[in-house]
Structure formats: structure tokens, C-alpha cells
XYZ file of C-alpha atoms in Angstrom:
622
model
C 115.289 12.876 38.195
C 118.696 11.239 37.698
C 120.859 12.007 34.648
C 124.649 11.785 34.292
C 125.026 15.226 32.647
C 121.796 17.244 32.535
C 121.134 19.743 35.349
C 117.381 19.684 34.754
C 114.811 17.866 32.605
C 111.508 19.540 31.697
C 112.130 22.047 34.473
C 112.759 19.380 37.106
C 116.149 19.420 38.832
C 118.327 16.414 37.974
C 120.893 14.584 40.130
C 123.953 12.911 38.643
C 123.427 9.622 40.483
C 121.027 7.833 42.787
C 123.572 8.184 45.595
C 122.957 11.962 45.587
C 119.269 11.569 46.501
C 118.340 12.438 50.078
C 116.113 9.352 50.376
C 116.032 6.146 48.358
C 113.137 6.059 45.861
C 110.134 3.763 46.182
C 110.301 3.222 42.419
C 113.195 3.695 39.993
C 112.182 3.942 36.320
C 115.093 2.989 34.075
C 114.809 4.815 30.738
C 117.883 3.876 28.688
C 118.956 1.308 26.121
C 119.389 -2.320 27.084
C 123.196 -2.358 27.244
C 123.219 0.236 30.033
C 120.013 -0.778 31.779
C 121.386 -3.724 33.736
C 124.042 -1.623 35.481
C 121.423 1.001 36.368
C 119.126 -1.683 37.793
C 121.953 -2.938 40.008
C 122.811 0.616 41.015
C 119.180 1.430 41.839
C 118.596 -1.560 44.111
C 122.012 -1.145 45.756
C 121.052 2.440 46.650
C 117.828 1.383 48.328
C 115.208 1.494 45.556
C 112.366 -0.768 46.635
C 111.208 -1.428 43.085
C 112.421 -0.921 39.535
C 110.663 -0.565 36.203
C 112.653 -1.171 33.008
C 111.540 0.106 29.618
C 114.437 -1.381 27.598
C 113.369 -4.116 25.182
C 116.670 -5.436 23.838
C 120.359 -5.864 24.531
C 122.033 -6.959 27.722
C 119.015 -6.466 29.993
C 116.985 -9.070 28.095
C 119.876 -11.528 27.848
C 120.900 -11.252 31.517
C 117.796 -12.356 33.382
C 119.720 -14.360 35.991
C 122.075 -11.482 36.784
C 119.077 -9.202 37.332
C 117.318 -11.769 39.532
C 120.445 -12.153 41.673
C 120.551 -8.384 42.271
C 116.876 -8.352 43.199
C 117.209 -11.355 45.500
C 120.197 -9.782 47.230
C 118.293 -6.592 48.063
C 114.664 -7.721 48.246
C 113.627 -5.252 45.513
C 111.105 -6.138 42.801
C 111.171 -5.343 39.085
C 108.578 -4.790 36.371
C 109.881 -5.582 32.878
C 112.098 -5.327 30.960
C 110.262 -4.418 27.747
C 107.501 -2.791 29.782
C 106.097 0.696 29.131
C 104.969 0.746 32.770
C 101.712 0.750 34.674
C 98.790 3.047 35.412
C 96.746 3.270 38.592
C 93.705 5.515 38.275
C 92.782 5.218 41.956
C 95.089 5.967 43.708
C 96.434 8.123 40.860
C 99.948 7.215 39.732
C 101.047 6.620 36.150
C 104.708 5.791 35.464
C 103.805 4.787 31.919
C 104.810 5.851 28.407
C 101.954 5.475 25.921
C 100.013 7.613 23.472
C 96.688 6.831 25.158
C 97.693 9.012 28.105
C 97.937 12.030 25.784
C 94.952 11.090 23.593
C 92.459 11.101 26.470
C 91.740 14.234 28.462
C 91.035 12.350 31.653
C 91.318 8.878 33.092
C 88.091 7.219 34.242
C 87.961 4.956 37.276
C 86.081 1.671 36.904
C 86.246 -1.613 38.862
C 88.257 -3.405 36.169
C 91.917 -3.917 35.303
C 94.099 -4.966 32.390
C 97.294 -7.026 32.529
C 99.142 -7.279 29.222
C 102.443 -8.771 28.191
C 102.344 -6.436 25.182
C 102.549 -2.716 25.882
C 100.999 -1.822 22.514
C 97.985 -4.041 23.125
C 97.578 -2.570 26.598
C 97.446 0.889 25.029
C 94.813 -0.239 22.512
C 92.597 -1.673 25.256
C 93.067 1.356 27.519
C 92.214 3.711 24.680
C 89.081 1.743 23.827
C 87.861 1.621 27.430
C 88.465 5.344 27.909
C 86.940 6.495 24.618
C 83.773 4.502 25.287
C 83.634 6.043 28.797
C 83.976 2.667 30.510
C 87.400 3.259 32.076
C 89.581 1.029 34.245
C 91.369 1.187 37.596
C 94.652 -0.569 36.844
C 96.687 -1.239 33.708
C 99.932 -3.190 34.124
C 102.338 -4.197 31.349
C 104.528 -7.071 32.507
C 106.797 -7.281 29.444
C 109.514 -9.943 29.544
C 108.837 -10.698 33.227
C 112.370 -11.076 34.582
C 110.772 -10.778 38.031
C 107.111 -9.812 38.432
C 105.031 -12.037 36.179
C 101.478 -12.660 35.119
C 100.519 -14.805 38.106
C 101.790 -12.493 40.842
C 100.282 -9.469 39.112
C 96.936 -11.236 38.821
C 97.047 -12.179 42.507
C 97.858 -8.560 43.434
C 94.902 -7.173 41.489
C 92.556 -9.915 42.731
C 92.575 -8.228 46.160
C 91.903 -4.694 44.863
C 88.060 -4.707 44.969
C 87.655 -5.214 41.239
C 84.878 -6.929 39.321
C 86.895 -8.175 36.357
C 90.469 -8.449 35.088
C 91.327 -8.699 31.399
C 94.518 -10.445 30.286
C 96.502 -10.322 27.068
C 98.821 -13.316 27.233
C 101.667 -14.405 25.020
C 103.156 -16.958 27.422
C 102.629 -18.294 30.938
C 106.084 -18.685 32.462
C 105.039 -19.808 35.957
C 101.902 -21.939 35.760
C 101.628 -22.522 39.516
C 101.590 -18.804 40.326
C 99.140 -18.233 37.482
C 96.816 -20.855 38.978
C 97.164 -19.228 42.393
C 96.182 -15.898 40.853
C 93.130 -17.421 39.162
C 92.077 -19.132 42.389
C 92.427 -15.935 44.404
C 90.431 -13.970 41.837
C 87.654 -16.582 41.875
C 87.545 -16.662 45.675
C 87.135 -12.862 45.712
C 84.429 -12.873 43.034
C 86.687 -11.245 40.410
C 85.990 -12.455 36.871
C 88.931 -13.092 34.544
C 88.774 -12.924 30.748
C 91.710 -13.230 28.396
C 93.040 -13.162 24.862
C 95.841 -15.665 24.242
C 98.116 -15.610 21.213
C 99.825 -18.759 20.016
C 96.877 -20.790 18.719
C 98.610 -20.950 15.315
C 102.201 -21.761 14.442
C 102.647 -18.176 13.240
C 101.347 -16.834 16.555
C 103.677 -19.105 18.512
C 106.677 -17.957 16.473
C 105.843 -14.276 17.013
C 105.243 -14.695 20.740
C 108.589 -16.480 21.060
C 110.277 -13.530 19.345
C 108.392 -10.918 21.325
C 108.563 -12.282 24.844
C 111.420 -14.772 24.765
C 109.284 -17.667 26.032
C 107.212 -20.392 24.446
C 103.468 -19.770 24.423
C 102.228 -23.193 25.428
C 99.049 -24.604 23.907
C 95.991 -22.358 23.880
C 93.671 -25.305 24.577
C 95.390 -25.946 27.908
C 95.324 -22.246 28.742
C 91.571 -22.191 28.071
C 91.094 -25.102 30.446
C 93.032 -23.258 33.160
C 90.690 -20.277 32.761
C 87.542 -22.389 32.647
C 88.508 -24.151 35.874
C 87.675 -20.960 37.782
C 84.952 -19.604 35.483
C 87.219 -17.477 33.292
C 86.633 -16.827 29.602
C 89.017 -17.114 26.663
C 88.009 -14.319 24.281
C 88.338 -14.523 20.519
C 89.878 -11.055 20.103
C 90.396 -7.652 21.712
C 86.858 -6.512 20.800
C 85.363 -9.358 22.803
C 87.786 -8.774 25.696
C 86.882 -5.066 25.859
C 83.166 -5.949 25.724
C 83.477 -8.396 28.626
C 85.312 -5.792 30.721
C 82.694 -3.164 29.853
C 79.729 -5.347 30.842
C 81.518 -6.312 34.072
C 81.182 -2.681 35.248
C 77.370 -3.053 35.269
C 75.191 -4.842 37.809
C 75.073 -8.571 37.184
C 71.953 -9.897 35.405
C 69.413 -11.345 37.802
C 68.182 -13.874 35.205
C 69.737 -15.521 32.165
C 67.285 -13.691 29.928
C 67.123 -10.490 27.920
C 64.649 -7.879 26.731
C 65.448 -6.809 23.163
C 64.488 -3.600 21.358
C 65.813 -2.027 18.172
C 65.022 0.700 15.660
C 64.874 -1.990 12.962
C 62.933 -5.226 12.863
C 65.930 -6.920 11.244
C 68.309 -5.758 13.968
C 65.811 -6.780 16.672
C 65.569 -10.247 15.161
C 69.345 -10.529 14.836
C 69.859 -9.582 18.484
C 67.216 -12.075 19.562
C 68.776 -14.861 17.475
C 72.253 -14.184 18.816
C 70.995 -14.088 22.393
C 69.236 -17.443 22.173
C 72.219 -19.004 20.362
C 74.374 -17.886 23.309
C 72.035 -19.527 25.808
C 70.166 -16.362 26.840
C 66.371 -16.643 26.809
C 64.279 -14.004 25.014
C 61.060 -14.542 26.975
C 57.536 -13.338 26.328
C 56.803 -10.261 28.439
C 53.499 -9.434 30.142
C 52.100 -7.003 27.565
C 55.056 -6.055 25.345
C 56.612 -7.626 22.280
C 60.073 -9.129 22.778
C 61.997 -8.456 20.572
C 60.385 -5.033 20.020
C 60.794 -3.064 16.793
C 60.511 0.633 17.650
C 60.360 1.476 13.925
C 60.245 5.223 13.174
C 58.650 6.032 16.543
C 62.115 6.691 17.945
C 62.449 9.682 15.590
C 59.151 11.245 16.679
C 59.078 10.325 20.345
C 62.462 9.251 21.776
C 61.234 9.875 25.326
C 58.248 7.570 24.748
C 60.540 4.885 23.325
C 62.784 5.176 26.367
C 59.790 4.810 28.688
C 58.713 1.611 26.916
C 62.262 0.313 27.073
C 62.407 0.912 30.830
C 59.085 -0.917 31.185
C 60.511 -3.913 29.282
C 63.540 -4.043 31.573
C 61.345 -3.972 34.661
C 59.339 -6.992 33.517
C 59.930 -9.885 35.961
C 61.018 -12.164 33.106
C 63.815 -9.853 31.877
C 67.246 -10.138 33.503
C 69.101 -7.737 31.197
C 68.583 -5.711 28.043
C 69.891 -5.221 24.511
C 68.998 -2.042 22.623
C 70.073 -1.763 19.009
C 69.750 1.276 16.787
C 71.065 2.752 13.573
C 73.040 5.914 12.913
C 70.776 8.388 14.673
C 71.628 12.120 14.731
C 73.695 13.127 17.764
C 70.953 15.387 19.129
C 68.378 12.581 18.934
C 70.809 10.111 20.466
C 71.361 12.484 23.368
C 67.587 12.844 23.933
C 67.140 9.082 23.871
C 69.979 8.274 26.238
C 69.060 11.106 28.616
C 65.522 9.727 28.759
C 66.815 6.200 29.354
C 68.940 7.376 32.267
C 66.272 9.634 33.758
C 64.969 6.930 36.088
C 66.864 4.168 37.941
C 66.948 0.745 36.279
C 68.315 -2.130 38.314
C 68.966 -4.470 35.368
C 72.104 -4.084 33.223
C 71.627 -3.155 29.594
C 73.862 -2.888 26.573
C 73.417 -0.497 23.673
C 74.451 -1.730 20.235
C 74.852 1.336 18.006
C 75.453 0.896 14.278
C 77.883 3.807 14.047
C 79.153 4.713 17.489
C 77.729 7.117 20.017
C 78.478 10.762 20.799
C 80.620 11.378 23.858
C 77.901 13.225 25.785
C 75.522 10.266 25.368
C 78.175 7.908 26.709
C 78.716 10.197 29.695
C 74.988 10.232 30.459
C 74.828 6.423 30.478
C 78.050 5.750 32.353
C 77.464 3.315 35.185
C 73.962 2.496 33.889
C 74.701 0.973 30.504
C 77.569 0.445 28.065
C 77.744 0.803 24.297
C 79.264 -2.041 22.261
C 79.178 -1.736 18.481
C 79.647 -5.440 17.735
C 76.409 -7.399 18.050
C 78.297 -10.644 18.626
C 80.546 -9.158 21.321
C 77.623 -7.501 23.106
C 75.714 -10.781 23.353
C 78.818 -12.790 24.278
C 79.670 -10.418 27.117
C 76.115 -10.518 28.499
C 76.055 -14.314 28.275
C 79.322 -14.535 30.197
C 78.031 -12.168 32.874
C 74.911 -14.296 33.283
C 76.927 -17.523 33.356
C 79.258 -16.182 36.029
C 76.308 -15.177 38.180
C 75.038 -18.774 37.854
C 71.503 -17.623 37.145
C 68.402 -19.514 36.097
C 66.690 -18.913 32.782
C 63.040 -17.835 32.997
C 60.643 -20.548 31.919
C 58.161 -19.639 29.196
C 55.065 -21.678 28.439
C 54.048 -24.208 31.128
C 54.128 -23.508 34.831
C 57.791 -23.634 35.933
C 56.801 -26.090 38.646
C 56.437 -28.708 35.871
C 60.224 -28.621 35.396
C 62.372 -30.857 37.585
C 66.130 -30.532 37.238
C 67.879 -33.515 38.757
C 71.097 -33.010 40.641
C 74.200 -34.515 39.051
C 74.092 -37.716 41.105
C 70.437 -38.323 40.149
C 71.184 -37.462 36.521
C 74.046 -39.948 36.372
C 71.775 -42.634 37.803
C 69.442 -42.081 34.832
C 72.406 -42.430 32.462
C 73.764 -45.528 34.186
C 70.367 -47.255 33.981
C 70.414 -46.592 30.224
C 73.851 -48.169 29.836
C 75.962 -44.986 29.731
C 79.253 -45.243 31.635
C 79.759 -42.736 34.482
C 82.654 -42.346 36.952
C 82.673 -44.486 40.087
C 81.490 -42.440 43.041
C 78.818 -41.593 45.537
C 77.122 -38.824 47.511
C 78.584 -37.527 50.777
C 76.640 -35.397 53.252
C 79.587 -34.703 55.524
C 83.353 -34.580 55.417
C 83.451 -37.944 57.170
C 81.272 -39.560 54.503
C 83.473 -37.993 51.821
C 86.563 -39.512 53.482
C 84.932 -42.962 53.462
C 84.155 -42.691 49.745
C 87.672 -41.490 48.956
C 89.120 -44.458 50.840
C 86.883 -46.782 48.816
C 87.557 -45.208 45.405
C 91.253 -44.382 45.809
C 93.060 -41.200 44.790
C 92.801 -39.014 42.919
C 89.146 -38.046 43.269
C 86.935 -35.090 42.406
C 84.544 -33.373 44.818
C 81.580 -31.436 43.384
C 78.909 -29.540 45.278
C 75.414 -30.997 44.805
C 73.136 -29.005 47.072
C 72.581 -26.147 46.434
C 72.866 -27.138 42.754
C 74.813 -25.197 40.122
C 75.001 -25.968 36.417
C 78.489 -24.450 36.159
C 80.069 -25.601 39.412
C 83.642 -24.706 38.441
C 82.646 -21.076 37.892
C 81.812 -20.654 41.585
C 84.608 -22.781 43.004
C 82.294 -25.763 43.459
C 84.719 -28.369 42.057
C 87.894 -29.622 43.715
C 90.234 -31.725 41.576
C 93.093 -34.038 42.504
C 91.938 -34.766 46.050
C 94.145 -37.337 47.762
C 93.228 -40.029 50.263
C 94.836 -38.327 53.261
C 92.492 -36.661 55.734
C 94.003 -33.188 55.305
C 93.399 -33.249 51.544
C 89.757 -34.305 51.954
C 89.076 -31.792 54.740
C 90.608 -28.947 52.693
C 88.523 -29.847 49.634
C 85.292 -30.073 51.672
C 86.003 -26.748 53.381
C 86.681 -25.013 50.053
C 83.397 -26.323 48.615
C 81.472 -25.133 51.654
C 83.067 -21.686 51.506
C 82.295 -21.336 47.780
C 78.629 -22.273 48.232
C 78.128 -19.975 51.209
C 79.867 -17.096 49.424
C 77.569 -17.356 46.380
C 74.260 -18.345 48.002
C 74.433 -17.699 51.731
C 73.485 -21.363 52.177
C 75.361 -24.240 53.718
C 76.816 -27.081 51.652
C 74.346 -29.964 52.058
C 76.047 -32.661 49.984
C 78.828 -33.339 47.515
C 79.455 -35.839 44.749
C 82.704 -37.777 45.266
C 84.010 -39.417 42.072
C 87.140 -40.975 40.640
C 89.242 -38.527 38.610
C 89.917 -40.075 35.212
C 92.983 -39.473 33.008
C 92.693 -37.297 29.908
C 91.271 -38.026 26.470
C 89.035 -36.460 23.823
C 86.251 -34.289 25.283
C 82.884 -34.547 23.532
C 79.308 -33.322 23.864
C 76.184 -35.436 23.387
C 72.787 -34.052 24.341
C 69.083 -34.550 23.754
C 67.098 -31.358 23.290
C 63.561 -30.507 22.244
C 62.253 -27.910 19.834
C 58.607 -26.850 19.697
C 58.080 -27.577 16.000
C 60.605 -30.326 15.301
C 60.494 -32.297 18.525
C 63.445 -34.204 20.017
C 66.922 -33.966 18.499
C 70.491 -35.026 19.249
C 73.377 -32.573 19.462
C 76.801 -34.115 18.902
C 80.091 -32.241 19.015
C 83.357 -31.245 20.607
C 82.920 -30.766 24.331
C 84.599 -29.110 27.257
C 84.713 -25.507 28.440
C 85.027 -23.959 24.966
C 81.973 -25.592 23.388
C 79.903 -22.398 23.164
C 82.743 -20.396 21.688
C 83.897 -22.998 19.182
C 80.432 -24.354 18.232
C 81.840 -27.530 16.629
C 78.483 -29.355 16.757
C 75.989 -31.168 14.548
C 72.276 -31.789 15.111
C 70.213 -34.862 14.175
C 66.431 -35.180 14.496
C 65.237 -38.215 16.436
C 64.807 -41.015 15.780
C 68.309 -41.243 14.299
C 70.052 -44.393 13.117
C 73.629 -45.519 13.681
C 74.831 -44.354 10.261
C 73.398 -40.852 10.725
C 75.078 -40.459 14.108
C 78.424 -41.748 12.834
C 78.294 -39.373 9.844
C 77.509 -36.427 12.138
C 80.532 -37.147 14.358
C 82.791 -37.734 11.341
C 81.882 -34.343 9.863
C 83.056 -32.392 12.899
C 86.407 -30.651 13.199
C 87.303 -33.348 15.721
C 86.398 -36.052 13.172
C 90.007 -36.882 12.315
C 90.816 -37.492 15.995
C 87.756 -39.746 16.316
C 88.833 -41.735 13.263
C 92.279 -42.174 14.799
C 90.685 -43.360 18.068
C 88.653 -45.922 16.101
C 91.776 -47.221 14.307
C 93.645 -47.571 17.607
C 90.760 -49.733 18.810
C 91.077 -51.950 15.719
C 87.735 -50.786 14.291
C 86.864 -50.093 10.652
C 84.392 -47.274 11.286
C 85.049 -43.527 11.233
C 83.996 -43.209 14.890
C 84.503 -45.564 17.880
C 81.483 -47.842 18.076
C 81.008 -47.268 21.812
C 80.629 -43.523 21.235
C 77.851 -44.149 18.712
C 76.240 -46.535 21.234
C 76.324 -43.808 23.881
C 74.458 -41.405 21.570
C 71.909 -44.130 20.780
C 71.447 -44.723 24.530
C 70.559 -41.042 25.020
C 68.141 -41.311 22.086
C 66.470 -44.277 23.833
C 66.127 -42.210 27.017
C 64.360 -39.495 24.986
C 62.016 -42.056 23.405
C 61.151 -43.615 26.772
C 60.592 -40.265 28.508
C 59.103 -37.753 26.027
C 59.486 -34.861 28.460
C 63.193 -35.273 29.208
C 66.232 -33.274 28.073
C 69.785 -34.482 28.695
C 73.192 -32.859 28.243
C 76.461 -34.739 28.759
C 79.471 -32.422 28.624
C 82.162 -33.438 28.677
C 82.111 -37.062 27.667
C 85.657 -38.326 28.041
C 86.777 -40.692 25.276
C 90.161 -42.356 25.963
C 92.316 -42.003 22.848
C 93.482 -45.597 22.384
C 91.217 -47.859 24.454
C 88.355 -47.715 26.928
C 84.705 -46.747 26.991
C 83.471 -43.140 26.761
C 82.465 -41.835 30.193
C 80.018 -39.026 30.983
C 81.981 -36.823 33.398
C 79.278 -34.151 33.781
C 75.610 -34.138 32.867
C 72.363 -32.212 33.323
C 68.952 -33.918 33.143
C 65.679 -31.983 33.195
C 62.277 -33.696 33.315
C 59.252 -31.773 32.040
C 56.302 -33.108 34.051
């Protein structure tokens, strides 16, 4: 301890200056107001401190970033803050951190997750939630105003710490290149990243500017940065905590779920939410799915648990959702003890109506997590399944009757129907890729084709901005091959090489099929956030031009589409070529009754040019 006048603090002997210490400290924690903090930072690094943490949130320390950076550069020391309450490492245990959550929880719980927050208060809220639900975390780092160590470097540091997921609370990204490097490193190490970003509204941008001293940037661009490496932009802290909780469980082996609940209504709600999120709720061999346990849970909780375990072991179930009302603590303990009495390989999430007793959470730790929000529970499971790049089980006909074309084959189907696709071709070696790049011209995009992935970016299977020089092409090909081998153990067989087009409006147009209603069009905003934003409209086929135009015009993106039409000199509410593209997909569906098609994103240039299908999935039911 160092204090200019006190001889001891809390029974610990105090020195009057850092110069009196026998050895320089590894970490100096500066606990004083901002006007004095800058001199203490300079004193600490001059006396050999290897790192400094600054709690001060105002005054000279905030206004003198360059002076602080000069002192750090001169000595090679690093600094966390200012305006940072510190960090916590559960394993190895070290916690130079001031927050109420450290006193509110009797013990810290180690889990393979971490939190990085630019707001110390938000970090405390997340830490408290993860500890009270017995999920835990391994690292919590508050970066504050980031005079030195920032979001990107901190993310890169944690990406090498054998974690499964990292949650971010972001007010501003000051160094985008280092942030991208951190995301890339996390993706290459299989670490999932989820985040909450403030600044989507003008009010949020004003507050973030006041709080952190830096502009927030646009949330849409931040979401695209995350999506590039399979990250998720969460709607709020509840969703962020849910994603971190589910990340501590084994990954689902299928994009499907077994559902049970103590209420038929809750079971139906869970099933609806799962399917809306793209998770199948398949028929099981001899059990209902969803399953309503009704009052049986009160009379025979052990029997209910046995049935639940049987549902999870069904080959068609990749994960589980169990919902129940406000059961008595004693009954809840019996149920959860019975659930945990035998090993279950599949992850499962409990959705309690009114929380769970602490002893029940302790019993389930490492086997399941409890998430009170139905929406957050389903969202977190869907993200876990998406990141694992898993197939959905096929109900009904023999799965061999389904043929999913690779992206090159799918784009051939679109091109034959008159839908514009990027110029490109298939390469089966780095040399063939180089020849295509030379023909197309830079920049180009490389995407893995075989083995096939629906979400290539999530596994590192997309390389953007590839130049014509040999080094650029070789690096891109090598990165694709490494990503495929890391996820599948297989070699990269081929890649799609395409021109990289400039920006525009991103849209979704797809043809789906429903058992009772038949074929239908889905039209909407596209891109990485389509599932979260759900700005879509559906039209039964056959659909006419007016119906399609009205559907597009009614979307949140309708005003932007109307502007694009005006810039093209058109009178309609939607560019005519976009309507033609949707009609072309409708013609494909009419010609091939067993086909489903999804184009996302379709890139529509703002002022001129045809819409182009950048990515697509085509499945033929034979």
C-alpha cells in the first residue's frame, strides 16, 4: 500500500511513495481523484510499475490522454482505464476490482466465459447475474475510457485463454482494426462473441459520447463486424447473459429441440418460439414433442425427469427446453436432482416462471442452465446451434429425398431464371483460384464450397477483399482450408471465387413451403440481422406484381426502397427490377414444385443497377 500520510490501511502497512518499495509492482492501482491521478500514473511507471489501473473518471486524467500515452510509451508500461473499476480473474484468482457484486456473492464461480465492458456498472450487473444463476465466468474486464488498453486488444488477449464465449458491452469502438483482429483471433480459436451495443438511437449516441468520450459509430456497421466472424448482436443484457450461459454447455449436435413443460400453453409457446428461431421441433420415436407433463410433475417428479431424459436421448433431438411454473422449492429440488442423476450429452435449458432455488441451480451446474425469459432461452440455443453449423433433422420423407445444392449450383439455378448473380467461378486449387482472380479483377471474395456450410462466415469460410497478387490469393486459400479442417477434420475441396460488389441495400427474398398452405414468398430486409429484426412479409403463391410491391413497401425498409425507385426515375414504390427478381423466384417454385430457395442478402444498389443475389441456398425435395 502507498499513501502519503497513513502508516497503515486496513491493517496493511503503508509506504509514503512508490520509491520506498523494495521491488517495483507488477500492477499499480491508482485510487484518487482525476486531478492527482495523472501525476501518480507517471510516478508509478517511472518507478518500474509494469502496468497501471486507474479508477478516476473525471478531471485531468480524462483530459490528458496524450500525456498519459507518452509516459506509457516511454516506459513500456500498460494502463487499464481511466474510469475503470478494474478487472476480475477467477482462475487464476486475482481481483483488483471495486464493485458491489464482489460483496454480494459468497464465492466466485469459474466458467469458460468472459465479459468485457466499457461500463463498470453494466459489468457488475452481468457478473451478478451470472453468479446468482450459478453460471459464473472466468474473466471480467472493464476497459473504461481506454487511454491505452482498448476493446480490441482485450478481446485478443481473452481469445487465447481457452474460453468458449466472450460477452461485450460496447459504447464505442475506438480502434476498428484491432477490434477486427480480436474478432478474427476469437473465431480462429473457436471462441464465440456476443455483444450489446449502445448508440442505436440518437439518445444512446449522446449518452455514450458523454460517458466514454468517443463517438459510438453506427450499430448497423458494428453488427456487420460481428456477423463477419459469426458473432451475435444481442438486444439487451438479458439476451447477452443467456448466450453466455448456454455457451457453458455442450454444443447442440442438431439444430433441433425436445420441448417439455408443466403447462400445455407453455409447451406450445416454447415450440412456437423454437421454430420461429429456425430450430426444428421434430417428432420423436414414441413421445409427444412438445410434451405437456400436466400435474404428473407434482405426483411423480422422478418419473417426469426420466421421460425428459428419454426425450433428450432421442436421435432427432439436439437440445432441450424444459418450462415449468412456480413449483415449491422442495419439489424443484427433487425434479432437478432426478434430471441430473444420469449423464445427458445434449445441452438443455430450463425456463422457470419464477426463478429457481439456489440448491437446484447448484445441482444442475454444468449440465443445464436456467433462463427465465422464454425468448432469451430460445435465442441463445438458436445461436449455439448456428455457431456449431449443424443440420436440422428432417421429419416426414426419407432425408435422402432432400438435395441441397452448393452455392455455385444454386446460383446457376438463379441465373437460368434471370436472377443476377456475381461474376465468378469454382476453383479446386489455389492455382485455379489465382486464374479466376486474374480474370475477374480485384477485389474478390473466396467462399468454401466443399464441405458445404450454410453460414460460411461463422466458421471463417469467407475471405473478403482478396487482391490479385499471388500472396493475397494464397493467404485467402490457406485461411479457408484451415477453417474447414478445424471445424470438420476434412480438407477444402473447392471454393467459389466471385467479384466483391460495392455496398447498397441488403434484402431477403425466398421461396418456402408450408404443409397446409403450399408455396409462399418471404420478402424483407436482409443481411446478418434478419432473424433478430424480423422485418419481413409473406405472400402466398401465385402472387402478382402489385402484391409483391405492396409487401416490400410495407416493410421498415420501404422508405429506402421508394427512394431507390425515385433515383432510378421510376414512379413505383419499389424498384421494378427488385419486383422482377421476386417474380423470377416465384416462377422457379412453379416450375419445380419441390424446390425451396433463399437469397440473402440480395444487394440493391441505391441509385442505379440491378439487384444481385450475393448468397443463396437452394434445396430440391425429390
